[in-house]
Amino acid sequence: MEDLKIVGSEEWCVFEGLGIPAIKARVDSGAKTSSIQATNMKVFIKGAQEWVKFEVNPIQDNRSITIECEAKLVDRRTVKSSSGISEERYVIKTPMTLGEDSFEVELTLASRDTMEFRMLLGREALNNRYVVNPAQNFIIQEFTTTEVTSKYSNYFKEKTGLKIAILASNPELYSNKRLVEAGEARGHEMVFLNVEHAYMKLDAHSPQIRYRGGNILNEFDAIIPRIKPAVTFYACALIRQFDNLGVYCLNSAEAITQSRDKLFASQLFSKNDIHIPITGFAKSPMDTKDLIKMVNGAPLIIKLLESTQGKGVVLAETNKAAESVINAFKSVQTNILVQEFIKEANGQDIRCFVVNGKVIASMQRQAEKGEFRANIHQGGKASIIKITQEEKKLAIKAAKVMNLAVAGVDIIRSNKGPLLLEVNSSPGLEGIENATGKDIANSMIMAIEAKLKVTIK
């Protein structure tokens, strides 16, 4: 015991053979084998032996830095996760450096995107080498943020001169932080602009947008709008002003406005032969009974015209309940849509993320038990899914009809084939990035580069 070194509950590890200069590990003597976060795993033959290629995002909450690795495959093991789900994992052996010590460790390749640490250091690596002091961190070695940045400096692109703004309300939201991170990783200057702190001067000779106390915003190459429903009107006025000043906006004000108007959007879909659940709209309470009958009766969905993230969406299970809800909404002068309920979907829908006319990622969302809304914000669970060609075409066409460069297209599977639920002009990144492991923020930045014909070296 006296010869054993002490490690903390967190330590920095180095894998020179994999090209990983620093990765923070959770030291867990309760786990037998060590594991490392890995995506896009592919087995291939090299010299009559099986090898595996995989990608590692070594820095937590940063998908913009990706290390491409390969190693000899030594085993395949069935592992049960903490949630009780069994899955087959690839196992590799590779040298690891911890402080001054280097030794070979076994690693299982695992999806750890939702975990706090990109790596878990298990007891097989600790045996006869270390004892753990769980009260302390980084006893063997600690890297500062500056040191980590320096170690990964080669993965950041040269400055391109692009200045890109995120036009939103909350800089701490996952999506907004990821976009800033992805833009900076590709060498751009990223700025967060609070919608409500910007104001404009309307003038034929010198139109302007100003920000907090009079700073003139005249240096931006592009704007990424991330607009919450409460500020749609004002934000779209700002986006039009940026457009007038020659700034490229990833999603125009017109496209955002029509995507937020569920009635207008539904009319556009019908006009362009895009199949949606049967939908009804009426003003007078005298037409309520026929409105319900028109969408095949209860159970049915009642939606506020400007609902988002599943809020303002109600399931009425009987005709009587539907009448009560519809008339209650109408009594307070609220515009609603009435829509047929697709029972066979079993609380599932599909979110397709479309960027510049391509579906770059898809996830399936499953509603919580007793809930019909599959939205992540309503407790829905996300998982990766392979969509059909028909679903892919539907998603691309819907985004094109709405004239959105970036869109979250929601589809539901029915007995009549895929149906379009809605198109979101400010789709969140957290659920779909975690479900698919894809760097969607990076794809959005690359879409701006393509539009502005900027080449990253």
Tab-separated table of C-alpha atoms in Angstrom:
chain	number	residue	atom	x	y	z
A	1	MET	CA	0.000	0.000	0.000
A	2	GLU	CA	2.862	2.404	0.798
A	3	ASP	CA	4.149	2.124	-2.783
A	4	LEU	CA	0.809	3.099	-4.293
A	5	LYS	CA	0.256	6.658	-5.459
A	6	ILE	CA	-2.863	8.605	-4.517
A	7	VAL	CA	-5.259	9.850	-7.216
A	8	GLY	CA	-8.182	12.233	-6.842
A	9	SER	CA	-11.770	11.659	-7.907
A	10	GLU	CA	-10.955	13.583	-11.119
A	11	GLU	CA	-7.695	13.439	-13.082
A	12	TRP	CA	-6.330	14.552	-16.449
A	13	CYS	CA	-5.235	11.688	-18.732
A	14	VAL	CA	-3.158	11.751	-21.932
A	15	PHE	CA	-3.395	9.281	-24.856
A	16	GLU	CA	-0.504	10.032	-27.188
A	17	GLY	CA	-1.194	6.948	-29.327
A	18	LEU	CA	-4.729	8.195	-30.016
A	19	GLY	CA	-3.628	11.811	-30.482
A	20	ILE	CA	-5.509	13.022	-27.376
A	21	PRO	CA	-3.311	15.519	-25.451
A	22	ALA	CA	-5.689	15.935	-22.483
A	23	ILE	CA	-8.996	14.433	-21.374
A	24	LYS	CA	-10.589	14.821	-17.965
A	25	ALA	CA	-11.552	11.497	-16.357
A	26	ARG	CA	-13.855	10.598	-13.520
A	27	VAL	CA	-12.005	8.096	-11.311
A	28	ASP	CA	-14.513	5.371	-10.419
A	29	SER	CA	-13.288	2.317	-8.518
A	30	GLY	CA	-16.845	0.940	-8.711
A	31	ALA	CA	-16.480	0.443	-12.468
A	32	LYS	CA	-14.342	-2.478	-13.612
A	33	THR	CA	-13.305	-1.251	-17.068
A	34	SER	CA	-12.388	2.262	-18.126
A	35	SER	CA	-14.406	3.880	-20.918
A	36	ILE	CA	-14.039	6.845	-23.264
A	37	GLN	CA	-16.611	8.836	-25.210
A	38	ALA	CA	-16.691	7.781	-28.867
A	39	THR	CA	-18.915	8.400	-31.884
A	40	ASN	CA	-19.006	7.322	-35.558
A	41	MET	CA	-17.398	3.945	-34.771
A	42	LYS	CA	-16.506	1.762	-37.788
A	43	VAL	CA	-14.752	-1.599	-37.750
A	44	PHE	CA	-12.256	-2.298	-40.555
A	45	ILE	CA	-9.612	-4.899	-41.406
A	46	LYS	CA	-5.933	-3.996	-41.133
A	47	GLY	CA	-3.265	-6.682	-41.589
A	48	ALA	CA	-5.816	-9.508	-41.193
A	49	GLN	CA	-6.946	-8.055	-37.843
A	50	GLU	CA	-10.017	-6.083	-36.818
A	51	TRP	CA	-9.436	-2.421	-36.023
A	52	VAL	CA	-11.920	0.286	-35.146
A	53	LYS	CA	-12.060	3.920	-36.277
A	54	PHE	CA	-13.868	6.360	-34.001
A	55	GLU	CA	-14.124	10.030	-33.115
A	56	VAL	CA	-13.636	11.558	-29.664
A	57	ASN	CA	-14.813	14.997	-28.508
A	58	PRO	CA	-12.340	15.228	-25.609
A	59	ILE	CA	-13.530	18.496	-24.069
A	60	GLN	CA	-16.853	18.370	-22.253
A	61	ASP	CA	-19.577	20.578	-23.807
A	62	ASN	CA	-17.413	21.207	-26.876
A	63	ARG	CA	-18.267	19.208	-29.985
A	64	SER	CA	-16.258	21.543	-32.177
A	65	ILE	CA	-12.996	19.745	-31.316
A	66	THR	CA	-13.036	16.238	-32.776
A	67	ILE	CA	-10.101	13.805	-32.647
A	68	GLU	CA	-10.150	11.018	-35.255
A	69	CYS	CA	-8.706	7.851	-33.684
A	70	GLU	CA	-8.077	4.251	-34.628
A	71	ALA	CA	-6.988	1.244	-32.563
A	72	LYS	CA	-6.889	-2.540	-32.693
A	73	LEU	CA	-10.186	-4.102	-31.599
A	74	VAL	CA	-9.542	-6.540	-28.727
A	75	ASP	CA	-13.084	-7.468	-27.714
A	76	ARG	CA	-16.804	-6.866	-27.992
A	77	ARG	CA	-18.712	-6.804	-24.710
A	78	THR	CA	-22.326	-6.516	-23.708
A	79	VAL	CA	-22.557	-3.774	-21.091
A	80	LYS	CA	-25.599	-2.781	-19.041
A	81	SER	CA	-25.906	0.976	-18.518
A	82	SER	CA	-26.991	2.658	-15.285
A	83	SER	CA	-30.510	2.902	-16.781
A	84	GLY	CA	-30.579	-0.908	-17.244
A	85	ILE	CA	-30.219	-0.929	-21.059
A	86	SER	CA	-27.820	-3.538	-22.496
A	87	GLU	CA	-25.661	-2.697	-25.502
A	88	GLU	CA	-22.632	-4.111	-27.279
A	89	ARG	CA	-19.465	-2.054	-26.901
A	90	TYR	CA	-16.117	-2.241	-28.653
A	91	VAL	CA	-13.024	-2.669	-26.447
A	92	ILE	CA	-9.527	-1.406	-27.321
A	93	LYS	CA	-6.135	-1.409	-25.554
A	94	THR	CA	-3.948	1.696	-25.671
A	95	PRO	CA	-1.127	3.363	-23.681
A	96	MET	CA	-2.244	6.047	-21.229
A	97	THR	CA	-0.172	8.647	-19.376
A	98	LEU	CA	-1.199	9.829	-15.923
A	99	GLY	CA	1.294	12.359	-14.575
A	100	GLU	CA	4.741	10.700	-14.874
A	101	ASP	CA	3.374	7.162	-15.314
A	102	SER	CA	2.537	5.484	-18.628
A	103	PHE	CA	0.837	2.094	-18.903
A	104	GLU	CA	-1.595	0.203	-21.129
A	105	VAL	CA	-5.308	0.333	-20.352
A	106	GLU	CA	-8.417	-1.319	-21.727
A	107	LEU	CA	-11.089	1.135	-22.863
A	108	THR	CA	-14.669	0.489	-23.870
A	109	LEU	CA	-15.902	2.895	-26.528
A	110	ALA	CA	-19.128	4.412	-25.277
A	111	SER	CA	-21.529	7.245	-26.016
A	112	ARG	CA	-20.932	9.533	-23.018
A	113	ASP	CA	-22.414	12.711	-24.526
A	114	THR	CA	-24.945	13.083	-21.745
A	115	MET	CA	-22.413	12.246	-19.003
A	116	GLU	CA	-20.507	14.877	-17.023
A	117	PHE	CA	-17.119	13.372	-18.010
A	118	ARG	CA	-15.780	12.244	-21.381
A	119	MET	CA	-13.867	9.431	-19.692
A	120	LEU	CA	-14.288	7.005	-16.806
A	121	LEU	CA	-11.160	5.520	-15.200
A	122	GLY	CA	-12.084	2.119	-13.727
A	123	ARG	CA	-10.454	-0.136	-11.144
A	124	GLU	CA	-8.578	-2.383	-13.631
A	125	ALA	CA	-6.425	0.650	-14.495
A	126	LEU	CA	-6.054	1.556	-10.796
A	127	ASN	CA	-5.189	-1.917	-9.407
A	128	ASN	CA	-1.682	-2.153	-7.887
A	129	ARG	CA	-0.959	1.409	-9.010
A	130	TYR	CA	-3.165	3.865	-7.141
A	131	VAL	CA	-5.493	4.402	-4.205
A	132	VAL	CA	-8.315	6.938	-4.550
A	133	ASN	CA	-8.892	9.946	-2.318
A	134	PRO	CA	-12.444	10.925	-3.296
A	135	ALA	CA	-12.236	14.167	-1.323
A	136	GLN	CA	-9.680	15.705	-3.694
A	137	ASN	CA	-9.311	16.361	-7.432
A	138	PHE	CA	-6.246	16.480	-9.704
A	139	ILE	CA	-3.723	15.137	-7.188
A	140	ILE	CA	-1.531	13.666	-9.952
A	141	GLN	CA	-1.790	16.500	-12.454
A	142	GLU	CA	-3.934	19.554	-13.174
A	143	PHE	CA	-4.172	21.451	-16.464
A	144	THR	CA	-5.419	25.038	-16.452
A	145	THR	CA	-7.977	26.221	-19.026
A	146	THR	CA	-5.157	28.081	-20.797
A	147	GLU	CA	-3.028	24.932	-20.936
A	148	VAL	CA	-5.902	22.859	-22.320
A	149	THR	CA	-6.624	25.537	-24.957
A	150	SER	CA	-2.941	25.539	-25.905
A	151	LYS	CA	-2.876	21.727	-26.243
A	152	TYR	CA	-5.810	21.895	-28.679
A	153	SER	CA	-4.707	25.066	-30.503
A	154	ASN	CA	-4.097	23.123	-33.750
A	155	TYR	CA	-7.790	22.239	-33.877
A	156	PHE	CA	-8.875	25.888	-34.071
A	157	LYS	CA	-8.990	27.368	-37.551
A	158	GLU	CA	-7.228	30.575	-38.619
A	159	LYS	CA	-9.162	33.830	-38.294
A	160	THR	CA	-11.276	34.464	-41.375
A	161	GLY	CA	-12.472	37.940	-40.590
A	162	LEU	CA	-16.152	36.947	-40.339
A	163	LYS	CA	-18.071	38.601	-37.543
A	164	ILE	CA	-21.252	36.699	-36.674
A	165	ALA	CA	-23.927	37.669	-34.140
A	166	ILE	CA	-26.376	35.433	-32.308
A	167	LEU	CA	-29.591	37.487	-32.036
A	168	ALA	CA	-31.460	35.974	-29.073
A	169	SER	CA	-32.541	36.605	-25.484
A	170	ASN	CA	-30.510	34.298	-23.232
A	171	PRO	CA	-26.739	33.810	-23.717
A	172	GLU	CA	-26.753	30.863	-21.282
A	173	LEU	CA	-29.032	28.635	-23.359
A	174	TYR	CA	-27.304	25.486	-24.660
A	175	SER	CA	-28.047	26.306	-28.322
A	176	ASN	CA	-26.649	29.840	-28.105
A	177	LYS	CA	-23.498	28.749	-26.264
A	178	ARG	CA	-22.886	25.959	-28.777
A	179	LEU	CA	-23.193	28.331	-31.748
A	180	VAL	CA	-20.702	30.769	-30.201
A	181	GLU	CA	-18.343	27.877	-29.468
A	182	ALA	CA	-18.677	26.393	-32.985
A	183	GLY	CA	-18.125	29.761	-34.686
A	184	GLU	CA	-15.032	30.505	-32.596
A	185	ALA	CA	-13.657	27.018	-33.308
A	186	ARG	CA	-13.857	27.846	-37.037
A	187	GLY	CA	-11.990	31.127	-36.512
A	188	HIS	CA	-14.892	33.593	-36.536
A	189	GLU	CA	-15.580	36.420	-34.114
A	190	MET	CA	-18.846	35.565	-32.343
A	191	VAL	CA	-20.987	38.151	-30.532
A	192	PHE	CA	-24.189	37.671	-28.527
A	193	LEU	CA	-26.818	40.377	-29.103
A	194	ASN	CA	-29.837	40.604	-26.823
A	195	VAL	CA	-32.879	41.338	-29.016
A	196	GLU	CA	-34.344	43.750	-26.481
A	197	HIS	CA	-31.124	45.773	-26.102
A	198	ALA	CA	-30.974	46.642	-29.805
A	199	TYR	CA	-32.844	49.518	-31.439
A	200	MET	CA	-32.917	51.076	-34.868
A	201	LYS	CA	-32.842	54.301	-36.802
A	202	LEU	CA	-35.041	54.318	-39.889
A	203	ASP	CA	-33.656	56.760	-42.435
A	204	ALA	CA	-33.243	56.647	-46.212
A	205	HIS	CA	-29.692	58.031	-46.093
A	206	SER	CA	-28.199	56.442	-42.975
A	207	PRO	CA	-30.274	53.582	-41.490
A	208	GLN	CA	-28.720	52.154	-38.329
A	209	ILE	CA	-28.997	49.532	-35.627
A	210	ARG	CA	-27.708	50.618	-32.235
A	211	TYR	CA	-27.076	48.682	-29.064
A	212	ARG	CA	-27.204	49.548	-25.358
A	213	GLY	CA	-26.269	53.191	-24.998
A	214	GLY	CA	-25.612	54.118	-28.617
A	215	ASN	CA	-23.039	51.647	-29.996
A	216	ILE	CA	-23.638	51.426	-33.756
A	217	LEU	CA	-23.749	47.843	-35.059
A	218	ASN	CA	-22.251	48.112	-38.523
A	219	GLU	CA	-19.546	45.438	-38.677
A	220	PHE	CA	-21.467	42.151	-38.826
A	221	ASP	CA	-21.225	39.779	-41.778
A	222	ALA	CA	-24.048	37.495	-40.621
A	223	ILE	CA	-26.800	37.138	-38.029
A	224	ILE	CA	-28.128	33.886	-36.578
A	225	PRO	CA	-31.659	34.585	-35.285
A	226	ARG	CA	-32.694	32.496	-32.241
A	227	ILE	CA	-36.023	34.138	-31.542
A	228	LYS	CA	-38.398	33.270	-28.707
A	229	PRO	CA	-42.119	33.714	-29.533
A	230	ALA	CA	-42.647	36.630	-27.127
A	231	VAL	CA	-40.306	38.897	-29.137
A	232	THR	CA	-41.111	37.691	-32.668
A	233	PHE	CA	-42.541	41.007	-33.913
A	234	TYR	CA	-39.667	43.184	-32.631
A	235	ALA	CA	-36.939	40.689	-33.510
A	236	CYS	CA	-38.201	40.334	-37.076
A	237	ALA	CA	-38.140	44.130	-37.436
A	238	LEU	CA	-34.463	44.025	-36.372
A	239	ILE	CA	-33.714	41.182	-38.798
A	240	ARG	CA	-35.266	43.193	-41.663
A	241	GLN	CA	-33.090	46.141	-40.658
A	242	PHE	CA	-29.947	43.987	-40.663
A	243	ASP	CA	-30.978	42.695	-44.098
A	244	ASN	CA	-31.408	46.299	-45.327
A	245	LEU	CA	-27.852	46.990	-44.133
A	246	GLY	CA	-26.515	44.104	-46.244
A	247	VAL	CA	-26.017	41.618	-43.390
A	248	TYR	CA	-26.773	37.966	-44.223
A	249	CYS	CA	-29.460	36.552	-41.926
A	250	LEU	CA	-29.634	32.777	-41.475
A	251	ASN	CA	-33.470	32.663	-41.740
A	252	SER	CA	-35.221	35.778	-42.955
A	253	ALA	CA	-37.782	37.794	-41.006
A	254	GLU	CA	-40.495	36.780	-43.496
A	255	ALA	CA	-39.708	33.069	-43.105
A	256	ILE	CA	-39.678	33.296	-39.296
A	257	THR	CA	-42.961	35.233	-39.232
A	258	GLN	CA	-44.839	32.749	-41.406
A	259	SER	CA	-43.413	29.744	-39.522
A	260	ARG	CA	-44.758	31.240	-36.275
A	261	ASP	CA	-48.261	31.651	-37.732
A	262	LYS	CA	-49.567	28.082	-37.564
A	263	LEU	CA	-52.681	28.864	-39.632
A	264	PHE	CA	-50.745	30.531	-42.459
A	265	ALA	CA	-48.131	27.748	-42.354
A	266	SER	CA	-50.857	25.074	-42.589
A	267	GLN	CA	-52.368	26.872	-45.586
A	268	LEU	CA	-48.944	26.989	-47.281
A	269	PHE	CA	-48.470	23.255	-46.679
A	270	SER	CA	-51.901	22.424	-48.152
A	271	LYS	CA	-51.241	24.658	-51.153
A	272	ASN	CA	-47.936	22.858	-51.819
A	273	ASP	CA	-49.360	19.327	-51.494
A	274	ILE	CA	-47.670	18.635	-48.154
A	275	HIS	CA	-49.786	16.235	-46.110
A	276	ILE	CA	-50.732	17.353	-42.603
A	277	PRO	CA	-53.257	16.027	-40.049
A	278	ILE	CA	-56.772	17.257	-40.971
A	279	THR	CA	-56.943	20.770	-39.527
A	280	GLY	CA	-59.868	23.115	-38.882
A	281	PHE	CA	-60.169	26.825	-38.088
A	282	ALA	CA	-63.299	28.781	-37.226
A	283	LYS	CA	-64.267	32.043	-35.521
A	284	SER	CA	-67.878	31.562	-34.432
A	285	PRO	CA	-68.819	29.275	-31.467
A	286	MET	CA	-71.935	28.349	-33.504
A	287	ASP	CA	-69.703	26.223	-35.763
A	288	THR	CA	-67.973	24.270	-32.995
A	289	LYS	CA	-69.891	20.991	-33.434
A	290	ASP	CA	-69.263	20.868	-37.192
A	291	LEU	CA	-65.623	21.879	-36.676
A	292	ILE	CA	-65.142	18.840	-34.404
A	293	LYS	CA	-66.927	16.567	-36.875
A	294	MET	CA	-64.802	17.961	-39.725
A	295	VAL	CA	-61.554	16.668	-38.133
A	296	ASN	CA	-63.088	13.203	-37.459
A	297	GLY	CA	-64.268	13.920	-33.921
A	298	ALA	CA	-62.641	13.354	-30.553
A	299	PRO	CA	-60.024	12.645	-29.446
A	300	LEU	CA	-58.582	15.733	-31.132
A	301	ILE	CA	-55.841	18.322	-30.643
A	302	ILE	CA	-56.512	22.003	-29.948
A	303	LYS	CA	-53.590	24.391	-30.578
A	304	LEU	CA	-53.083	28.077	-29.920
A	305	LEU	CA	-51.885	29.686	-33.162
A	306	GLU	CA	-48.616	30.805	-31.574
A	307	SER	CA	-47.896	27.792	-29.353
A	308	THR	CA	-44.320	26.515	-29.063
A	309	GLN	CA	-42.409	23.723	-27.280
A	310	GLY	CA	-45.748	21.950	-26.685
A	311	LYS	CA	-47.201	24.845	-24.677
A	312	GLY	CA	-50.713	25.909	-25.654
A	313	VAL	CA	-51.532	22.446	-27.044
A	314	VAL	CA	-54.436	20.487	-25.532
A	315	LEU	CA	-55.792	16.966	-26.121
A	316	ALA	CA	-59.585	16.753	-25.840
A	317	GLU	CA	-60.630	13.118	-25.363
A	318	THR	CA	-64.385	13.490	-25.900
A	319	ASN	CA	-66.564	15.662	-28.142
A	320	LYS	CA	-68.066	17.336	-25.066
A	321	ALA	CA	-64.625	18.167	-23.667
A	322	ALA	CA	-63.551	19.458	-27.091
A	323	GLU	CA	-66.615	21.753	-27.276
A	324	SER	CA	-65.875	23.130	-23.812
A	325	VAL	CA	-62.191	23.855	-24.547
A	326	ILE	CA	-62.862	25.372	-27.995
A	327	ASN	CA	-65.621	27.651	-26.698
A	328	ALA	CA	-63.522	28.660	-23.689
A	329	PHE	CA	-60.671	29.752	-25.983
A	330	LYS	CA	-63.081	31.600	-28.255
A	331	SER	CA	-64.714	33.417	-25.327
A	332	VAL	CA	-61.375	35.140	-24.599
A	333	GLN	CA	-60.812	36.010	-28.276
A	334	THR	CA	-57.947	33.541	-28.734
A	335	ASN	CA	-57.319	32.068	-32.156
A	336	ILE	CA	-56.959	28.292	-32.231
A	337	LEU	CA	-56.556	25.420	-34.658
A	338	VAL	CA	-58.378	22.117	-34.248
A	339	GLN	CA	-56.511	19.074	-35.536
A	340	GLU	CA	-57.180	15.351	-35.845
A	341	PHE	CA	-55.403	13.154	-33.290
A	342	ILE	CA	-53.124	10.505	-34.829
A	343	LYS	CA	-53.640	7.688	-32.344
A	344	GLU	CA	-51.344	5.181	-34.074
A	345	ALA	CA	-48.325	7.453	-33.495
A	346	ASN	CA	-48.369	6.331	-29.831
A	347	GLY	CA	-46.983	9.635	-28.523
A	348	GLN	CA	-44.008	9.575	-30.916
A	349	ASP	CA	-42.867	12.106	-33.464
A	350	ILE	CA	-39.715	12.712	-35.506
A	351	ARG	CA	-37.642	15.909	-35.488
A	352	CYS	CA	-35.608	16.404	-38.672
A	353	PHE	CA	-32.970	19.132	-38.577
A	354	VAL	CA	-32.658	20.733	-42.003
A	355	VAL	CA	-29.765	23.018	-42.981
A	356	ASN	CA	-29.539	24.510	-46.493
A	357	GLY	CA	-31.854	21.926	-48.026
A	358	LYS	CA	-30.341	18.825	-46.402
A	359	VAL	CA	-31.493	16.741	-43.436
A	360	ILE	CA	-28.326	16.666	-41.327
A	361	ALA	CA	-29.778	14.838	-38.291
A	362	SER	CA	-32.976	13.135	-37.141
A	363	MET	CA	-34.272	12.021	-33.769
A	364	GLN	CA	-37.371	10.295	-32.505
A	365	ARG	CA	-39.151	11.847	-29.535
A	366	GLN	CA	-41.275	9.701	-27.234
A	367	ALA	CA	-43.796	11.351	-24.930
A	368	GLU	CA	-43.792	10.554	-21.219
A	369	LYS	CA	-46.335	7.990	-20.039
A	370	GLY	CA	-49.752	9.628	-19.854
A	371	GLU	CA	-48.579	12.546	-22.043
A	372	PHE	CA	-49.313	13.006	-25.772
A	373	ARG	CA	-46.773	15.777	-26.484
A	374	ALA	CA	-43.368	14.384	-27.412
A	375	ASN	CA	-41.543	17.740	-27.095
A	376	ILE	CA	-38.291	17.533	-25.100
A	377	HIS	CA	-39.452	20.579	-23.094
A	378	GLN	CA	-42.506	18.540	-22.036
A	379	GLY	CA	-40.405	15.637	-20.755
A	380	GLY	CA	-40.178	13.710	-24.025
A	381	LYS	CA	-37.254	11.318	-24.473
A	382	ALA	CA	-35.057	11.552	-27.574
A	383	SER	CA	-33.311	8.756	-29.450
A	384	ILE	CA	-31.553	8.477	-32.807
A	385	ILE	CA	-33.659	7.189	-35.706
A	386	LYS	CA	-33.112	6.328	-39.381
A	387	ILE	CA	-35.782	8.096	-41.402
A	388	THR	CA	-37.243	6.900	-44.702
A	389	GLN	CA	-36.622	8.571	-48.069
A	390	GLU	CA	-40.254	9.717	-48.051
A	391	GLU	CA	-39.779	11.371	-44.631
A	392	LYS	CA	-36.524	12.988	-45.764
A	393	LYS	CA	-38.197	14.431	-48.877
A	394	LEU	CA	-41.106	15.710	-46.770
A	395	ALA	CA	-38.755	17.485	-44.323
A	396	ILE	CA	-36.711	19.105	-47.108
A	397	LYS	CA	-39.824	20.222	-49.000
A	398	ALA	CA	-41.424	21.684	-45.854
A	399	ALA	CA	-38.304	23.751	-45.056
A	400	LYS	CA	-38.146	24.924	-48.684
A	401	VAL	CA	-41.821	25.947	-48.750
A	402	MET	CA	-41.237	27.996	-45.582
A	403	ASN	CA	-38.041	29.431	-47.150
A	404	LEU	CA	-36.017	28.508	-44.049
A	405	ALA	CA	-32.259	27.872	-44.340
A	406	VAL	CA	-32.380	26.259	-40.878
A	407	ALA	CA	-35.471	24.419	-39.675
A	408	GLY	CA	-36.640	21.839	-37.203
A	409	VAL	CA	-39.262	19.845	-39.103
A	410	ASP	CA	-41.617	17.720	-37.015
A	411	ILE	CA	-43.156	14.667	-38.664
A	412	ILE	CA	-45.549	12.039	-37.365
A	413	ARG	CA	-45.960	8.510	-38.736
A	414	SER	CA	-49.595	7.632	-39.509
A	415	ASN	CA	-51.531	4.900	-41.302
A	416	LYS	CA	-51.691	7.322	-44.255
A	417	GLY	CA	-47.896	7.744	-44.337
A	418	PRO	CA	-45.777	10.531	-42.858
A	419	LEU	CA	-47.627	13.717	-41.926
A	420	LEU	CA	-46.107	17.122	-41.244
A	421	LEU	CA	-46.868	18.551	-37.807
A	422	GLU	CA	-44.979	21.841	-37.939
A	423	VAL	CA	-41.786	23.643	-38.934
A	424	ASN	CA	-39.742	25.443	-36.282
A	425	SER	CA	-37.542	28.370	-37.331
A	426	SER	CA	-35.429	28.387	-34.133
A	427	PRO	CA	-34.974	24.663	-33.395
A	428	GLY	CA	-33.082	23.760	-30.227
A	429	LEU	CA	-29.752	21.945	-30.502
A	430	GLU	CA	-29.428	20.217	-27.135
A	431	GLY	CA	-31.848	17.312	-27.595
A	432	ILE	CA	-30.778	16.423	-31.138
A	433	GLU	CA	-27.019	16.882	-30.568
A	434	ASN	CA	-27.166	14.639	-27.497
A	435	ALA	CA	-29.348	12.028	-29.244
A	436	THR	CA	-27.263	11.851	-32.440
A	437	GLY	CA	-23.779	12.928	-31.307
A	438	LYS	CA	-23.620	15.267	-34.332
A	439	ASP	CA	-22.094	18.749	-34.285
A	440	ILE	CA	-25.122	20.600	-35.628
A	441	ALA	CA	-23.885	24.018	-34.492
A	442	ASN	CA	-20.847	23.524	-36.733
A	443	SER	CA	-23.116	22.714	-39.709
A	444	MET	CA	-25.000	25.987	-39.149
A	445	ILE	CA	-21.748	27.976	-39.132
A	446	MET	CA	-20.624	26.175	-42.299
A	447	ALA	CA	-23.939	27.126	-43.942
A	448	ILE	CA	-23.073	30.788	-43.373
A	449	GLU	CA	-19.575	30.251	-44.790
A	450	ALA	CA	-21.052	28.631	-47.898
A	451	LYS	CA	-23.494	31.526	-48.417
A	452	LEU	CA	-20.767	34.148	-47.977
A	453	LYS	CA	-18.294	32.062	-50.033
A	454	VAL	CA	-15.738	31.923	-47.217
A	455	THR	CA	-13.180	29.096	-47.334
A	456	ILE	CA	-11.653	27.804	-44.074
A	457	LYS	CA	-8.040	26.710	-44.493
